[in-house]
PDB file of C-alpha atoms in Angstrom:
ATOM      1  CA  MET A 189     117.966 111.471 153.407  1.00  0.00           C
ATOM      2  CA  THR A 190     118.914 110.795 156.538  1.00  0.00           C
ATOM      3  CA  SER A 191     122.449 111.411 156.907  1.00  0.00           C
ATOM      4  CA  VAL A 192     123.832 115.114 156.799  1.00  0.00           C
ATOM      5  CA  VAL A 193     127.000 116.170 157.258  1.00  0.00           C
ATOM      6  CA  LEU A 194     128.024 119.828 157.843  1.00  0.00           C
ATOM      7  CA  ALA A 195     131.501 120.326 155.605  1.00  0.00           C
ATOM      8  CA  LEU A 196     133.368 123.376 157.633  1.00  0.00           C
ATOM      9  CA  TYR A 197     136.681 124.396 156.394  1.00  0.00           C
ATOM     10  CA  ASP A 198     138.754 127.421 157.542  1.00  0.00           C
ATOM     11  CA  GLY A 199     137.072 130.230 156.775  1.00  0.00           C
ATOM     12  CA  ALA A 200     133.515 129.403 156.733  1.00  0.00           C
ATOM     13  CA  MET A 201     131.026 131.635 158.835  1.00  0.00           C
ATOM     14  CA  LEU A 202     129.400 131.069 161.829  1.00  0.00           C
ATOM     15  CA  PHE A 203     126.066 132.171 161.103  1.00  0.00           C
ATOM     16  CA  GLU A 204     125.027 129.823 158.187  1.00  0.00           C
ATOM     17  CA  ALA A 205     126.959 126.784 159.924  1.00  0.00           C
ATOM     18  CA  VAL A 206     124.778 127.140 163.262  1.00  0.00           C
ATOM     19  CA  GLY A 207     121.947 127.691 161.287  1.00  0.00           C
ATOM     20  CA  ALA A 208     122.363 124.604 159.293  1.00  0.00           C
ATOM     21  CA  PHE A 209     122.955 122.638 163.221  1.00  0.00           C
ATOM     22  CA  GLU A 210     119.835 124.145 164.738  1.00  0.00           C
ATOM     23  CA  VAL A 211     118.059 122.359 161.908  1.00  0.00           C
ATOM     24  CA  PHE A 212     119.182 119.443 161.179  1.00  0.00           C
ATOM     25  CA  GLY A 213     121.574 118.535 164.102  1.00  0.00           C
ATOM     26  CA  VAL A 214     119.148 118.860 167.055  1.00  0.00           C
ATOM     27  CA  ASP A 215     116.099 116.105 167.311  1.00  0.00           C
ATOM     28  CA  ARG A 216     113.242 117.599 168.469  1.00  0.00           C
ATOM     29  CA  GLU A 217     111.269 114.959 168.263  1.00  0.00           C
ATOM     30  CA  LEU A 218     109.115 116.269 165.181  1.00  0.00           C
ATOM     31  CA  ALA A 219     109.752 113.121 163.025  1.00  0.00           C
ATOM     32  CA  ASP A 220     110.888 109.443 163.699  1.00  0.00           C
ATOM     33  CA  PRO A 221     113.734 109.242 162.374  1.00  0.00           C
ATOM     34  CA  TRP A 222     115.075 112.375 162.368  1.00  0.00           C
ATOM     35  CA  TYR A 223     118.646 113.237 160.702  1.00  0.00           C
ATOM     36  CA  ASP A 224     121.628 111.529 161.724  1.00  0.00           C
ATOM     37  CA  PHE A 225     124.042 114.725 161.890  1.00  0.00           C
ATOM     38  CA  LYS A 226     127.557 115.018 161.400  1.00  0.00           C
ATOM     39  CA  VAL A 227     130.178 117.911 161.497  1.00  0.00           C
ATOM     40  CA  CYS A 228     133.275 117.427 159.607  1.00  0.00           C
ATOM     41  CA  GLY A 229     136.166 119.433 158.852  1.00  0.00           C
ATOM     42  CA  PRO A 230     139.985 120.335 159.570  1.00  0.00           C
ATOM     43  CA  GLN A 231     141.915 120.176 163.012  1.00  0.00           C
ATOM     44  CA  HIS A 232     142.386 123.978 164.383  1.00  0.00           C
ATOM     45  CA  GLY A 233     141.293 125.693 161.718  1.00  0.00           C
ATOM     46  CA  LEU A 234     138.677 128.960 162.535  1.00  0.00           C
ATOM     47  CA  LEU A 235     134.886 129.190 161.895  1.00  0.00           C
ATOM     48  CA  GLY A 236     133.909 133.038 161.621  1.00  0.00           C
ATOM     49  CA  GLY A 237     137.384 134.045 161.786  1.00  0.00           C
ATOM     50  CA  TRP A 238     137.608 133.356 165.512  1.00  0.00           C
ATOM     51  CA  LEU A 239     135.818 130.343 166.736  1.00  0.00           C
ATOM     52  CA  ARG A 240     138.825 127.456 166.373  1.00  0.00           C
ATOM     53  CA  ILE A 241     137.372 124.279 164.580  1.00  0.00           C
ATOM     54  CA  ASP A 242     138.042 120.941 166.397  1.00  0.00           C
ATOM     55  CA  THR A 243     135.687 118.740 164.235  1.00  0.00           C
ATOM     56  CA  PRO A 244     135.212 114.667 165.597  1.00  0.00           C
ATOM     57  CA  HIS A 245     134.948 113.799 161.479  1.00  0.00           C
ATOM     58  CA  GLY A 246     137.107 114.521 158.701  1.00  0.00           C
ATOM     59  CA  LEU A 247     135.959 115.097 155.026  1.00  0.00           C
ATOM     60  CA  ASP A 248     135.966 111.218 154.635  1.00  0.00           C
ATOM     61  CA  ALA A 249     132.655 111.845 156.271  1.00  0.00           C
ATOM     62  CA  LEU A 250     131.512 113.070 152.935  1.00  0.00           C
ATOM     63  CA  GLU A 251     131.559 109.547 151.405  1.00  0.00           C
ATOM     64  CA  GLU A 252     128.750 108.259 153.079  1.00  0.00           C
ATOM     65  CA  ALA A 253     126.510 111.141 153.376  1.00  0.00           C
ATOM     66  CA  ASP A 254     123.101 111.162 151.808  1.00  0.00           C
ATOM     67  CA  THR A 255     123.031 115.302 152.266  1.00  0.00           C
ATOM     68  CA  VAL A 256     126.380 117.338 152.105  1.00  0.00           C
ATOM     69  CA  ILE A 257     125.877 121.223 153.452  1.00  0.00           C
ATOM     70  CA  VAL A 258     128.622 123.443 152.668  1.00  0.00           C
ATOM     71  CA  PRO A 259     128.411 126.840 154.450  1.00  0.00           C
ATOM     72  CA  SER A 260     129.343 130.273 153.515  1.00  0.00           C
ATOM     73  CA  CYS A 261     132.929 131.200 153.191  1.00  0.00           C
ATOM     74  CA  ASP A 262     134.518 134.867 154.413  1.00  0.00           C
ATOM     75  CA  ASP A 263     136.301 135.411 151.592  1.00  0.00           C
ATOM     76  CA  VAL A 264     135.079 134.345 147.641  1.00  0.00           C
ATOM     77  CA  GLU A 265     138.134 136.083 146.314  1.00  0.00           C
ATOM     78  CA  ALA A 266     140.110 133.180 147.533  1.00  0.00           C
ATOM     79  CA  ASP A 267     140.430 129.459 145.677  1.00  0.00           C
ATOM     80  CA  PRO A 268     138.158 127.200 148.669  1.00  0.00           C
ATOM     81  CA  PRO A 269     140.281 124.234 150.037  1.00  0.00           C
ATOM     82  CA  ALA A 270     140.936 122.148 147.327  1.00  0.00           C
ATOM     83  CA  ASP A 271     140.453 118.977 149.422  1.00  0.00           C
ATOM     84  CA  LEU A 272     136.939 120.184 150.137  1.00  0.00           C
ATOM     85  CA  VAL A 273     136.279 120.661 146.614  1.00  0.00           C
ATOM     86  CA  ASP A 274     137.443 116.991 145.599  1.00  0.00           C
ATOM     87  CA  ALA A 275     135.274 115.885 148.599  1.00  0.00           C
ATOM     88  CA  VAL A 276     132.313 117.590 147.516  1.00  0.00           C
ATOM     89  CA  ARG A 277     132.585 116.581 143.839  1.00  0.00           C
ATOM     90  CA  ALA A 278     132.802 112.884 144.562  1.00  0.00           C
ATOM     91  CA  ALA A 279     129.832 113.265 146.971  1.00  0.00           C
ATOM     92  CA  HIS A 280     127.567 114.225 144.034  1.00  0.00           C
ATOM     93  CA  GLU A 281     129.393 112.245 141.647  1.00  0.00           C
ATOM     94  CA  ARG A 282     127.822 109.203 143.885  1.00  0.00           C
ATOM     95  CA  GLY A 283     124.711 111.003 143.910  1.00  0.00           C
ATOM     96  CA  ALA A 284     124.532 112.573 147.220  1.00  0.00           C
ATOM     97  CA  ARG A 285     122.148 115.607 147.688  1.00  0.00           C
ATOM     98  CA  ILE A 286     124.636 118.630 147.745  1.00  0.00           C
ATOM     99  CA  MET A 287     123.705 121.964 149.693  1.00  0.00           C
ATOM    100  CA  SER A 288     125.688 125.462 149.816  1.00  0.00           C
ATOM    101  CA  LEU A 289     124.245 128.131 151.966  1.00  0.00           C
ATOM    102  CA  CYS A 290     125.154 131.525 150.951  1.00  0.00           C
ATOM    103  CA  THR A 291     128.800 131.981 149.643  1.00  0.00           C
ATOM    104  CA  GLY A 292     129.282 128.189 150.067  1.00  0.00           C
ATOM    105  CA  ALA A 293     127.955 128.352 146.403  1.00  0.00           C
ATOM    106  CA  PHE A 294     131.784 129.029 145.296  1.00  0.00           C
ATOM    107  CA  VAL A 295     132.728 125.761 146.541  1.00  0.00           C
ATOM    108  CA  LEU A 296     130.307 123.775 144.573  1.00  0.00           C
ATOM    109  CA  ALA A 297     130.651 125.932 141.669  1.00  0.00           C
ATOM    110  CA  ALA A 298     134.842 125.120 142.127  1.00  0.00           C
ATOM    111  CA  ALA A 299     133.507 121.222 142.317  1.00  0.00           C
ATOM    112  CA  GLY A 300     131.653 121.609 138.877  1.00  0.00           C
ATOM    113  CA  VAL A 301     128.543 120.922 140.849  1.00  0.00           C
ATOM    114  CA  LEU A 302     126.865 123.539 139.313  1.00  0.00           C
ATOM    115  CA  ASP A 303     127.873 123.679 135.913  1.00  0.00           C
ATOM    116  CA  GLY A 304     124.767 123.951 133.820  1.00  0.00           C
ATOM    117  CA  ARG A 305     122.736 124.250 136.428  1.00  0.00           C
ATOM    118  CA  ARG A 306     120.548 127.385 137.776  1.00  0.00           C
ATOM    119  CA  ALA A 307     122.077 128.419 141.188  1.00  0.00           C
ATOM    120  CA  THR A 308     122.259 131.736 143.686  1.00  0.00           C
ATOM    121  CA  THR A 309     124.204 133.318 145.933  1.00  0.00           C
ATOM    122  CA  HIS A 310     123.971 136.342 148.467  1.00  0.00           C
ATOM    123  CA  TRP A 311     122.937 139.465 145.970  1.00  0.00           C
ATOM    124  CA  ALA A 312     126.367 141.085 146.434  1.00  0.00           C
ATOM    125  CA  HIS A 313     128.459 138.391 145.215  1.00  0.00           C
ATOM    126  CA  ALA A 314     126.183 136.973 142.479  1.00  0.00           C
ATOM    127  CA  ALA A 315     128.185 138.993 139.523  1.00  0.00           C
ATOM    128  CA  ALA A 316     131.410 137.610 141.142  1.00  0.00           C
ATOM    129  CA  LEU A 317     130.084 133.903 140.884  1.00  0.00           C
ATOM    130  CA  ALA A 318     128.725 134.346 137.571  1.00  0.00           C
ATOM    131  CA  ASP A 319     131.999 135.795 136.283  1.00  0.00           C
ATOM    132  CA  ARG A 320     134.258 133.488 137.734  1.00  0.00           C
ATOM    133  CA  TYR A 321     132.473 130.164 136.582  1.00  0.00           C
ATOM    134  CA  PRO A 322     130.484 130.956 133.236  1.00  0.00           C
ATOM    135  CA  LYS A 323     129.208 127.675 133.019  1.00  0.00           C
ATOM    136  CA  VAL A 324     126.604 128.508 135.807  1.00  0.00           C
ATOM    137  CA  ARG A 325     123.343 129.994 135.267  1.00  0.00           C
ATOM    138  CA  VAL A 326     123.058 132.183 138.449  1.00  0.00           C
ATOM    139  CA  ASP A 327     119.924 133.945 139.481  1.00  0.00           C
ATOM    140  CA  PRO A 328     120.844 136.896 142.161  1.00  0.00           C
ATOM    141  CA  ASP A 329     116.962 137.396 142.643  1.00  0.00           C
ATOM    142  CA  VAL A 330     115.896 134.581 144.640  1.00  0.00           C
ATOM    143  CA  LEU A 331     115.965 133.100 148.069  1.00  0.00           C
ATOM    144  CA  TYR A 332     116.957 129.886 147.126  1.00  0.00           C
ATOM    145  CA  VAL A 333     117.068 127.578 143.900  1.00  0.00           C
ATOM    146  CA  ASP A 334     116.221 123.413 144.712  1.00  0.00           C
ATOM    147  CA  GLU A 335     117.931 121.811 141.278  1.00  0.00           C
ATOM    148  CA  GLY A 336     116.791 118.344 142.898  1.00  0.00           C
ATOM    149  CA  THR A 337     120.065 117.215 144.357  1.00  0.00           C
ATOM    150  CA  VAL A 338     121.819 120.093 144.095  1.00  0.00           C
ATOM    151  CA  LEU A 339     120.691 123.139 146.330  1.00  0.00           C
ATOM    152  CA  THR A 340     121.717 126.718 146.861  1.00  0.00           C
ATOM    153  CA  SER A 341     120.896 129.373 148.891  1.00  0.00           C
ATOM    154  CA  ALA A 342     121.311 132.974 149.025  1.00  0.00           C
ATOM    155  CA  GLY A 343     122.915 135.011 152.431  1.00  0.00           C
ATOM    156  CA  LYS A 344     122.384 134.641 155.740  1.00  0.00           C
ATOM    157  CA  ALA A 345     118.421 134.058 156.629  1.00  0.00           C
ATOM    158  CA  ALA A 346     117.799 132.716 153.377  1.00  0.00           C
ATOM    159  CA  GLY A 347     119.986 129.732 154.494  1.00  0.00           C
ATOM    160  CA  MET A 348     117.272 128.789 157.203  1.00  0.00           C
ATOM    161  CA  ASP A 349     114.561 129.329 154.255  1.00  0.00           C
ATOM    162  CA  LEU A 350     116.616 126.495 152.495  1.00  0.00           C
ATOM    163  CA  CYS A 351     117.366 124.277 155.523  1.00  0.00           C
ATOM    164  CA  LEU A 352     113.596 124.745 156.424  1.00  0.00           C
ATOM    165  CA  HIS A 353     112.770 123.728 152.413  1.00  0.00           C
ATOM    166  CA  VAL A 354     114.791 120.642 152.575  1.00  0.00           C
ATOM    167  CA  VAL A 355     112.750 119.601 155.928  1.00  0.00           C
ATOM    168  CA  THR A 356     109.601 120.228 154.102  1.00  0.00           C
ATOM    169  CA  VAL A 357     111.011 118.107 150.919  1.00  0.00           C
ATOM    170  CA  ASP A 358     111.568 115.492 153.227  1.00  0.00           C
ATOM    171  CA  HIS A 359     109.177 115.136 155.940  1.00  0.00           C
ATOM    172  CA  GLY A 360     106.612 117.368 155.324  1.00  0.00           C
ATOM    173  CA  ALA A 361     105.129 121.379 155.559  1.00  0.00           C
ATOM    174  CA  ALA A 362     103.551 120.261 158.817  1.00  0.00           C
ATOM    175  CA  VAL A 363     106.578 119.152 160.399  1.00  0.00           C
ATOM    176  CA  ALA A 364     108.719 122.478 159.049  1.00  0.00           C
ATOM    177  CA  ASN A 365     106.127 124.756 160.283  1.00  0.00           C
ATOM    178  CA  SER A 366     106.701 123.154 163.752  1.00  0.00           C
ATOM    179  CA  LEU A 367     110.245 123.357 163.759  1.00  0.00           C
ATOM    180  CA  ALA A 368     109.887 127.275 162.546  1.00  0.00           C
ATOM    181  CA  ARG A 369     107.824 127.743 165.696  1.00  0.00           C
ATOM    182  CA  THR A 370     109.950 126.100 167.776  1.00  0.00           C
ATOM    183  CA  LEU A 371     113.141 127.873 166.691  1.00  0.00           C
ATOM    184  CA  VAL A 372     110.922 131.188 166.668  1.00  0.00           C
ATOM    185  CA  VAL A 373     111.380 131.951 163.111  1.00  0.00           C
ATOM    186  CA  PRO A 374     108.916 132.840 160.203  1.00  0.00           C
ATOM    187  CA  PRO A 375     107.803 129.667 158.280  1.00  0.00           C
ATOM    188  CA  HIS A 376     109.776 129.321 155.401  1.00  0.00           C
ATOM    189  CA  ARG A 377     109.708 131.903 152.686  1.00  0.00           C
ATOM    190  CA  ALA A 378     109.415 130.132 148.817  1.00  0.00           C
ATOM    191  CA  GLY A 379     112.667 130.023 147.158  1.00  0.00           C
ATOM    192  CA  GLY A 380     111.255 132.105 144.286  1.00  0.00           C
ATOM    193  CA  GLN A 381     110.543 134.881 146.740  1.00  0.00           C
ATOM    194  CA  ALA A 382     113.185 137.880 145.510  1.00  0.00           C
ATOM    195  CA  GLN A 383     116.115 138.586 147.470  1.00  0.00           C
ATOM    196  CA  PHE A 384     115.467 142.199 149.256  1.00  0.00           C
ATOM    197  CA  ALA A 385     118.248 143.893 148.010  1.00  0.00           C
ATOM    198  CA  THR A 386     118.734 147.744 147.275  1.00  0.00           C
ATOM    199  CA  VAL A 387     121.115 148.035 144.170  1.00  0.00           C
ATOM    200  CA  PRO A 388     119.846 151.930 143.035  1.00  0.00           C
ATOM    201  CA  VAL A 389     122.524 153.312 140.456  1.00  0.00           C
ATOM    202  CA  ALA A 390     123.973 156.224 142.521  1.00  0.00           C
ATOM    203  CA  ALA A 391     123.925 159.859 141.237  1.00  0.00           C
ATOM    204  CA  GLU A 392     126.898 161.081 143.146  1.00  0.00           C
ATOM    205  CA  ALA A 393     128.642 164.464 141.885  1.00  0.00           C
ATOM    206  CA  GLY A 394     130.673 163.438 138.656  1.00  0.00           C
ATOM    207  CA  HIS A 395     128.597 161.074 137.496  1.00  0.00           C
ATOM    208  CA  ALA A 396     127.829 161.516 133.881  1.00  0.00           C
ATOM    209  CA  PHE A 397     123.927 161.715 134.468  1.00  0.00           C
ATOM    210  CA  ALA A 398     123.914 162.899 137.907  1.00  0.00           C
ATOM    211  CA  ASP A 399     121.662 166.043 137.114  1.00  0.00           C
ATOM    212  CA  LEU A 400     119.497 163.941 135.628  1.00  0.00           C
ATOM    213  CA  LEU A 401     119.019 161.384 138.125  1.00  0.00           C
ATOM    214  CA  HIS A 402     118.394 163.858 140.631  1.00  0.00           C
ATOM    215  CA  TRP A 403     116.036 165.335 138.896  1.00  0.00           C
ATOM    216  CA  VAL A 404     114.232 162.417 138.233  1.00  0.00           C
ATOM    217  CA  ASN A 405     114.050 161.274 141.752  1.00  0.00           C
ATOM    218  CA  GLU A 406     112.578 164.507 142.669  1.00  0.00           C
ATOM    219  CA  ARG A 407     109.919 163.860 140.202  1.00  0.00           C
ATOM    220  CA  LEU A 408     108.957 160.235 140.615  1.00  0.00           C
ATOM    221  CA  GLN A 409     105.197 161.085 141.677  1.00  0.00           C
ATOM    222  CA  GLU A 410     105.103 162.346 137.808  1.00  0.00           C
ATOM    223  CA  PRO A 411     104.233 160.339 135.236  1.00  0.00           C
ATOM    224  CA  LEU A 412     107.806 160.651 133.282  1.00  0.00           C
ATOM    225  CA  THR A 413     108.721 158.710 130.467  1.00  0.00           C
ATOM    226  CA  VAL A 414     112.028 157.844 128.364  1.00  0.00           C
ATOM    227  CA  PRO A 415     111.413 161.037 125.951  1.00  0.00           C
ATOM    228  CA  ASP A 416     110.603 162.837 129.285  1.00  0.00           C
ATOM    229  CA  LEU A 417     113.848 162.276 130.271  1.00  0.00           C
ATOM    230  CA  ALA A 418     115.734 162.625 126.980  1.00  0.00           C
ATOM    231  CA  ARG A 419     114.500 166.367 126.698  1.00  0.00           C
ATOM    232  CA  ARG A 420     115.743 167.074 129.885  1.00  0.00           C
ATOM    233  CA  ALA A 421     118.971 165.457 129.187  1.00  0.00           C
ATOM    234  CA  ASN A 422     118.869 167.151 125.453  1.00  0.00           C
ATOM    235  CA  MET A 423     119.297 164.100 123.534  1.00  0.00           C
ATOM    236  CA  SER A 424     117.404 161.970 121.261  1.00  0.00           C
ATOM    237  CA  PRO A 425     115.575 159.355 122.785  1.00  0.00           C
ATOM    238  CA  ARG A 426     117.660 156.540 121.323  1.00  0.00           C
ATOM    239  CA  ASN A 427     121.104 158.399 122.186  1.00  0.00           C
ATOM    240  CA  LEU A 428     119.970 158.554 125.778  1.00  0.00           C
ATOM    241  CA  THR A 429     118.854 154.989 126.041  1.00  0.00           C
ATOM    242  CA  ARG A 430     122.593 154.264 124.247  1.00  0.00           C
ATOM    243  CA  ARG A 431     124.440 156.188 126.353  1.00  0.00           C
ATOM    244  CA  PHE A 432     122.926 155.852 129.784  1.00  0.00           C
ATOM    245  CA  THR A 433     122.998 152.472 129.554  1.00  0.00           C
ATOM    246  CA  SER A 434     126.676 152.666 128.831  1.00  0.00           C
ATOM    247  CA  ALA A 435     127.088 154.398 131.692  1.00  0.00           C
ATOM    248  CA  THR A 436     125.113 152.768 134.293  1.00  0.00           C
ATOM    249  CA  GLY A 437     124.380 149.330 132.990  1.00  0.00           C
ATOM    250  CA  VAL A 438     120.640 149.665 133.153  1.00  0.00           C
ATOM    251  CA  THR A 439     118.052 151.211 130.541  1.00  0.00           C
ATOM    252  CA  PRO A 440     116.476 154.583 131.504  1.00  0.00           C
ATOM    253  CA  LEU A 441     113.134 152.727 131.415  1.00  0.00           C
ATOM    254  CA  ARG A 442     114.665 150.028 133.608  1.00  0.00           C
ATOM    255  CA  TRP A 443     116.065 152.698 135.800  1.00  0.00           C
ATOM    256  CA  LEU A 444     113.222 154.433 136.670  1.00  0.00           C
ATOM    257  CA  HIS A 445     111.019 151.585 136.988  1.00  0.00           C
ATOM    258  CA  THR A 446     113.862 150.147 140.020  1.00  0.00           C
ATOM    259  CA  GLN A 447     113.617 153.809 141.538  1.00  0.00           C
ATOM    260  CA  ARG A 448     109.862 153.571 141.793  1.00  0.00           C
ATOM    261  CA  ILE A 449     109.509 150.300 143.496  1.00  0.00           C
ATOM    262  CA  ASN A 450     112.459 151.324 146.042  1.00  0.00           C
ATOM    263  CA  ARG A 451     110.829 154.462 146.545  1.00  0.00           C
ATOM    264  CA  ALA A 452     107.650 152.322 147.134  1.00  0.00           C
ATOM    265  CA  ARG A 453     109.561 150.180 149.846  1.00  0.00           C
ATOM    266  CA  GLU A 454     110.655 153.202 151.597  1.00  0.00           C
ATOM    267  CA  LEU A 455     107.199 154.186 152.310  1.00  0.00           C
ATOM    268  CA  LEU A 456     105.812 150.439 153.099  1.00  0.00           C
ATOM    269  CA  GLU A 457     108.532 150.439 155.332  1.00  0.00           C
ATOM    270  CA  THR A 458     108.751 153.620 157.101  1.00  0.00           C
ATOM    271  CA  THR A 459     104.862 155.208 156.790  1.00  0.00           C
ATOM    272  CA  ASP A 460     101.140 153.955 157.754  1.00  0.00           C
ATOM    273  CA  HIS A 461     100.155 155.279 153.900  1.00  0.00           C
ATOM    274  CA  GLY A 462      97.843 153.133 152.057  1.00  0.00           C
ATOM    275  CA  ILE A 463      98.961 151.385 148.966  1.00  0.00           C
ATOM    276  CA  GLU A 464      96.564 153.687 146.687  1.00  0.00           C
ATOM    277  CA  TYR A 465      98.377 156.700 148.210  1.00  0.00           C
ATOM    278  CA  ILE A 466     101.655 155.075 147.807  1.00  0.00           C
ATOM    279  CA  ALA A 467     101.110 154.124 143.925  1.00  0.00           C
ATOM    280  CA  THR A 468     100.308 158.353 143.929  1.00  0.00           C
ATOM    281  CA  CYS A 469     103.836 158.980 145.324  1.00  0.00           C
ATOM    282  CA  THR A 470     105.613 157.023 143.082  1.00  0.00           C
ATOM    283  CA  GLY A 471     104.013 157.356 139.447  1.00  0.00           C
ATOM    284  CA  MET A 472     102.594 154.226 139.524  1.00  0.00           C
ATOM    285  CA  GLY A 473      99.243 155.876 139.241  1.00  0.00           C
ATOM    286  CA  THR A 474      96.545 153.201 140.840  1.00  0.00           C
ATOM    287  CA  ALA A 475      96.938 150.599 143.482  1.00  0.00           C
ATOM    288  CA  ALA A 476      96.052 147.632 141.030  1.00  0.00           C
ATOM    289  CA  THR A 477      99.497 148.939 139.064  1.00  0.00           C
ATOM    290  CA  LEU A 478     101.639 149.164 142.275  1.00  0.00           C
ATOM    291  CA  ARG A 479     100.715 145.713 143.374  1.00  0.00           C
ATOM    292  CA  ARG A 480     101.146 144.156 140.038  1.00  0.00           C
ATOM    293  CA  HIS A 481     104.869 146.016 139.563  1.00  0.00           C
ATOM    294  CA  PHE A 482     105.745 145.263 143.130  1.00  0.00           C
ATOM    295  CA  HIS A 483     105.073 141.530 142.953  1.00  0.00           C
ATOM    296  CA  ARG A 484     106.447 141.382 139.747  1.00  0.00           C
ATOM    297  CA  ALA A 485     110.210 142.641 140.679  1.00  0.00           C
ATOM    298  CA  LEU A 486     109.917 141.320 144.770  1.00  0.00           C
ATOM    299  CA  ARG A 487     107.678 138.450 143.681  1.00  0.00           C
ATOM    300  CA  VAL A 488     106.018 139.363 147.223  1.00  0.00           C
ATOM    301  CA  PRO A 489     102.969 141.796 147.442  1.00  0.00           C
ATOM    302  CA  PRO A 490     102.997 145.164 149.115  1.00  0.00           C
ATOM    303  CA  ASP A 491     101.404 144.265 152.021  1.00  0.00           C
ATOM    304  CA  ALA A 492     103.377 141.204 152.772  1.00  0.00           C
ATOM    305  CA  TYR A 493     106.472 143.338 152.288  1.00  0.00           C
ATOM    306  CA  ARG A 494     105.041 146.078 154.658  1.00  0.00           C
ATOM    307  CA  ARG A 495     104.738 143.267 157.106  1.00  0.00           C
ATOM    308  CA  THR A 496     108.015 141.708 157.070  1.00  0.00           C
ATOM    309  CA  PHE A 497     109.805 145.078 156.830  1.00  0.00           C
ATOM    310  CA  ARG A 498     107.605 147.297 158.898  1.00  0.00           C
ATOM    311  CA  SER A 499     109.683 149.870 160.364  1.00  0.00           C
ATOM    312  CA  ALA A 500     109.437 150.560 164.250  1.00  0.00           C
ATOM    313  CA  ARG A 501     109.407 154.562 163.383  1.00  0.00           C
ATOM    314  CA  GLY A 502     105.842 154.339 162.195  1.00  0.00           C
ATOM    315  CA  GLY A 503     104.697 156.956 159.952  1.00  0.00           C
ATOM    316  CA  ALA A 504     101.955 159.029 158.625  1.00  0.00           C
ATOM    317  CA  ALA A 505      98.315 158.107 159.272  1.00  0.00           C
ATOM    318  CA  ARG A 506      96.738 155.500 156.796  1.00  0.00           C
ATOM    319  CA  ILE A 507      95.047 157.523 153.633  1.00  0.00           C
TER     320      ILE A 507
END
């Protein structure tokens, strides 16, 4: 897999394209041979909405590439360029490894490359990808998905994780870790790690359950249950579950669990409180319970999450 082609197009985003170039396009003599890297795309297009594209190769460069990389696009509502879609499809059909970074997954989906496959993209656009391309098994929670010859990543930094993962596959973990140190980025995160996205159900004025949501958020430290919420709403648990799910898209129990996890994340990021104390504050009872649910939700333990997102603001003393 030595020949790598980065397929730029009018509307492609700058960050992911540059990240792919830094990984595959610069020979730092970490392995021999490194990648034969090319950039292709239209003449006089715009990268990142402002940087003019004048690439040395056209899309015919994809015809002999071992690996094709499609970076993200700035408008997921627009149809991707038809010539790019055709070129990606042809490269896939002849056996090339196809990678998308962030919303580049929309190009792969348009080419039919993702049909019947598990894939991911930036969490904010995962629902749109699933709606538009129902044959794609969209996983909105992971950093990247490796389906062998088809690989997709979540947004921004997750694209770097995928690129480093590919280096690991091609050259081994030692080379990938050396490259990460050279780029002054952390060693790549496993693809199954969760995207750190906060998507709480808002309790804005006028929401059908605004009073209930506010009441619960003020009492997350208490051992609340769905019957507790139902009593507060003057409903039966069954009726609450039905109406709450219709109004919010999630069950009351899942919403409550999400609020507890989000509160734990906030405390991990902004305070020095110990795990046992945070478990109490979020209604999870014990550190063991918090660790189990936190890892299940975000696929990293609380301590690792804290190290990654520790706020510079500091916080209370460890308890």
